[in-house]
Amino acid sequence: MSEAADVGADADLDLPRIVLDTNVILDGWVFSNPAWAPIGEALAAQQLQWVVCASMLDELRFVLARPQPVRFEAARQAVLLDTERWQQARVVPAPSSEDLPRLRCSDPSDQQFIDLALAQQARWLISRDKALLKLARRAAAHGVTITTPEHWPGLTAHVHAADA
């Protein structure tokens, strides 16, 4: 993988933005969780803009570097080599906390996800992390929907909201 700044450089800035928690990406890329399918399909069809900062990609690479149970090991290794998936990401600078509304996450390691979602005006932050999900109501006041892959409303909800 090349340095993150080149990844997704030509992404369409008008696409709805989405921030994905590391474990949600693993669910889709390595564990083939069916709840990931609509998100993965929208990313592959370039209907969403997945925004990340370098530290998020570093975390994802770190987690993917750890061996998985035998039945998932081939998928893990394939993901590490699948540059097309990695190019779906649009890497942006990590946000400065003084530039955005501060929603405190009780898990400091997950603070970067909510900060990026707010700074990039992401439509969705997809996570299963309880600390992030607890921020859903407060994040909604800033236009960010925090939800699980199972409850992601999909692109049709975004289109209807934009028409309203």
Short mmCIF file of C-alpha atoms in Angstrom, two decimals:
data_model
loop_
_atom_site.label_atom_id
_atom_site.label_comp_id
_atom_site.label_asym_id
_atom_site.label_seq_id
_atom_site.Cartn_x
_atom_site.Cartn_y
_atom_site.Cartn_z
CA MET A 1 0.00 0.00 0.00
CA SER A 2 1.27 3.43 -0.86
CA GLU A 3 1.24 6.31 1.57
CA ALA A 4 -2.28 7.16 2.62
CA ALA A 5 -2.33 10.66 1.10
CA ASP A 6 -2.60 9.18 -2.41
CA VAL A 7 -5.48 6.85 -1.59
CA GLY A 8 -8.78 7.95 -3.09
CA ALA A 9 -7.36 11.27 -4.24
CA ASP A 10 -9.85 11.48 -7.11
CA ALA A 11 -12.90 10.68 -4.99
CA ASP A 12 -15.97 12.76 -5.72
CA LEU A 13 -16.37 15.31 -2.96
CA ASP A 14 -20.13 15.49 -3.56
CA LEU A 15 -20.73 11.90 -2.49
CA PRO A 16 -22.23 11.27 0.95
CA ARG A 17 -19.38 10.71 3.38
CA ILE A 18 -19.07 7.77 5.72
CA VAL A 19 -16.64 6.99 8.55
CA LEU A 20 -16.13 3.31 9.33
CA ASP A 21 -14.91 1.93 12.64
CA THR A 22 -12.04 -0.54 12.28
CA ASN A 23 -14.07 -3.50 13.56
CA VAL A 24 -16.85 -2.82 11.08
CA ILE A 25 -14.33 -2.94 8.24
CA LEU A 26 -12.98 -6.23 9.58
CA ASP A 27 -16.53 -7.59 9.74
CA GLY A 28 -16.94 -6.93 6.05
CA TRP A 29 -13.51 -7.50 4.60
CA VAL A 30 -12.33 -10.46 6.67
CA PHE A 31 -15.36 -12.05 8.33
CA SER A 32 -17.86 -11.53 5.46
CA ASN A 33 -20.63 -10.33 7.76
CA PRO A 34 -23.75 -9.98 5.57
CA ALA A 35 -24.69 -6.71 7.31
CA TRP A 36 -21.64 -5.15 5.62
CA ALA A 37 -22.85 -6.01 2.10
CA PRO A 38 -24.90 -2.84 1.40
CA ILE A 39 -22.05 -0.62 2.60
CA GLY A 40 -19.42 -2.59 0.71
CA GLU A 41 -21.51 -2.52 -2.47
CA ALA A 42 -22.05 1.24 -2.20
CA LEU A 43 -18.31 1.77 -1.70
CA ALA A 44 -17.43 -0.48 -4.64
CA ALA A 45 -19.95 1.37 -6.83
CA GLN A 46 -18.42 4.70 -5.73
CA GLN A 47 -21.73 5.88 -4.28
CA LEU A 48 -20.17 6.71 -0.91
CA GLN A 49 -17.00 8.47 0.08
CA TRP A 50 -15.22 6.60 2.88
CA VAL A 51 -13.16 9.19 4.74
CA VAL A 52 -10.28 8.24 7.00
CA CYS A 53 -7.23 9.86 8.54
CA ALA A 54 -3.80 8.27 8.53
CA SER A 55 -4.08 7.07 12.13
CA MET A 56 -7.24 5.12 11.25
CA LEU A 57 -5.48 3.38 8.37
CA ASP A 58 -2.54 2.66 10.65
CA GLU A 59 -4.91 1.08 13.18
CA LEU A 60 -6.56 -0.98 10.46
CA ARG A 61 -3.19 -2.18 9.15
CA PHE A 62 -2.08 -3.03 12.71
CA VAL A 63 -5.22 -5.07 13.37
CA LEU A 64 -4.98 -6.81 10.00
CA ALA A 65 -1.36 -7.73 10.72
CA ARG A 66 -2.49 -9.95 13.59
CA PRO A 67 -3.18 -13.56 12.61
CA GLN A 68 -6.80 -14.67 12.66
CA PRO A 69 -8.36 -18.09 13.27
CA VAL A 70 -7.49 -20.48 10.45
CA ARG A 71 -10.87 -20.15 8.70
CA PHE A 72 -10.35 -16.36 8.32
CA GLU A 73 -6.61 -16.29 7.67
CA ALA A 74 -6.84 -16.45 3.86
CA ALA A 75 -9.35 -13.58 3.83
CA ARG A 76 -7.12 -11.50 6.13
CA GLN A 77 -4.11 -12.01 3.90
CA ALA A 78 -6.13 -11.25 0.77
CA VAL A 79 -7.33 -7.95 2.25
CA LEU A 80 -3.77 -6.87 2.95
CA LEU A 81 -2.94 -7.37 -0.74
CA ASP A 82 -6.18 -6.02 -2.24
CA THR A 83 -5.16 -2.49 -3.17
CA GLU A 84 -8.49 -1.80 -4.88
CA ARG A 85 -10.30 -1.95 -1.53
CA TRP A 86 -7.77 0.37 0.06
CA GLN A 87 -8.22 2.88 -2.77
CA GLN A 88 -11.86 3.31 -1.79
CA ALA A 89 -10.66 5.46 1.10
CA ARG A 90 -10.21 9.21 0.89
CA VAL A 91 -7.49 10.09 3.36
CA VAL A 92 -7.82 13.50 4.96
CA PRO A 93 -5.79 15.22 7.65
CA ALA A 94 -6.71 14.39 11.23
CA PRO A 95 -9.04 17.12 12.48
CA SER A 96 -7.96 19.68 15.02
CA SER A 97 -10.17 19.41 18.09
CA GLU A 98 -10.55 23.18 18.40
CA ASP A 99 -12.12 23.34 14.94
CA LEU A 100 -15.21 21.27 15.70
CA PRO A 101 -17.92 20.61 18.22
CA ARG A 102 -16.52 18.34 20.87
CA LEU A 103 -18.43 15.20 21.59
CA ARG A 104 -16.44 13.31 24.21
CA CYS A 105 -16.19 9.60 23.61
CA SER A 106 -15.73 7.58 26.81
CA ASP A 107 -13.19 5.42 24.94
CA PRO A 108 -10.24 7.67 24.03
CA SER A 109 -9.13 5.28 21.27
CA ASP A 110 -12.44 5.87 19.48
CA GLN A 111 -12.41 9.66 19.78
CA GLN A 112 -10.77 9.95 16.35
CA PHE A 113 -13.82 8.43 14.65
CA ILE A 114 -16.35 10.93 16.01
CA ASP A 115 -13.94 13.82 15.51
CA LEU A 116 -13.40 12.90 11.87
CA ALA A 117 -17.10 12.35 11.23
CA LEU A 118 -17.88 15.82 12.58
CA ALA A 119 -14.97 17.55 10.83
CA GLN A 120 -15.76 15.96 7.47
CA GLN A 121 -19.51 16.41 7.85
CA ALA A 122 -19.94 12.69 7.32
CA ARG A 123 -23.52 11.55 6.96
CA TRP A 124 -22.78 8.31 8.82
CA LEU A 125 -20.39 6.86 11.36
CA ILE A 126 -20.76 3.09 11.30
CA SER A 127 -19.67 1.27 14.44
CA ARG A 128 -20.61 -1.40 16.93
CA ASP A 129 -18.63 0.27 19.69
CA LYS A 130 -20.92 1.10 22.63
CA ALA A 131 -18.96 4.24 23.51
CA LEU A 132 -19.56 5.65 20.01
CA LEU A 133 -23.16 4.47 19.78
CA LYS A 134 -23.91 6.32 23.04
CA LEU A 135 -23.07 9.57 21.20
CA ALA A 136 -25.71 8.98 18.51
CA ARG A 137 -28.30 11.48 19.74
CA ARG A 138 -25.77 14.26 20.27
CA ALA A 139 -24.05 13.56 16.93
CA ALA A 140 -27.40 13.68 15.12
CA ALA A 141 -27.73 17.31 16.18
CA HIS A 142 -24.61 17.91 14.06
CA GLY A 143 -25.87 15.91 11.06
CA VAL A 144 -23.99 12.68 11.77
CA THR A 145 -25.90 9.43 12.15
CA ILE A 146 -24.02 6.92 14.30
CA THR A 147 -25.36 3.44 13.73
CA THR A 148 -24.42 -0.20 13.28
CA PRO A 149 -24.12 -1.85 9.85
CA GLU A 150 -27.36 -3.71 10.57
CA HIS A 151 -29.24 -0.42 11.02
CA TRP A 152 -27.58 1.59 8.27
CA PRO A 153 -30.51 3.02 6.29
CA GLY A 154 -28.66 2.84 3.00
CA LEU A 155 -28.41 5.37 0.25
CA THR A 156 -32.15 5.62 -0.39
CA ALA A 157 -32.58 7.28 3.02
CA HIS A 158 -29.87 9.80 2.07
CA VAL A 159 -31.53 10.57 -1.27
CA HIS A 160 -34.92 11.12 0.40
CA ALA A 161 -33.38 13.35 3.08
CA ALA A 162 -31.61 15.44 0.43
CA ASP A 163 -34.89 15.91 -1.48
CA ALA A 164 -36.74 17.14 1.61
#
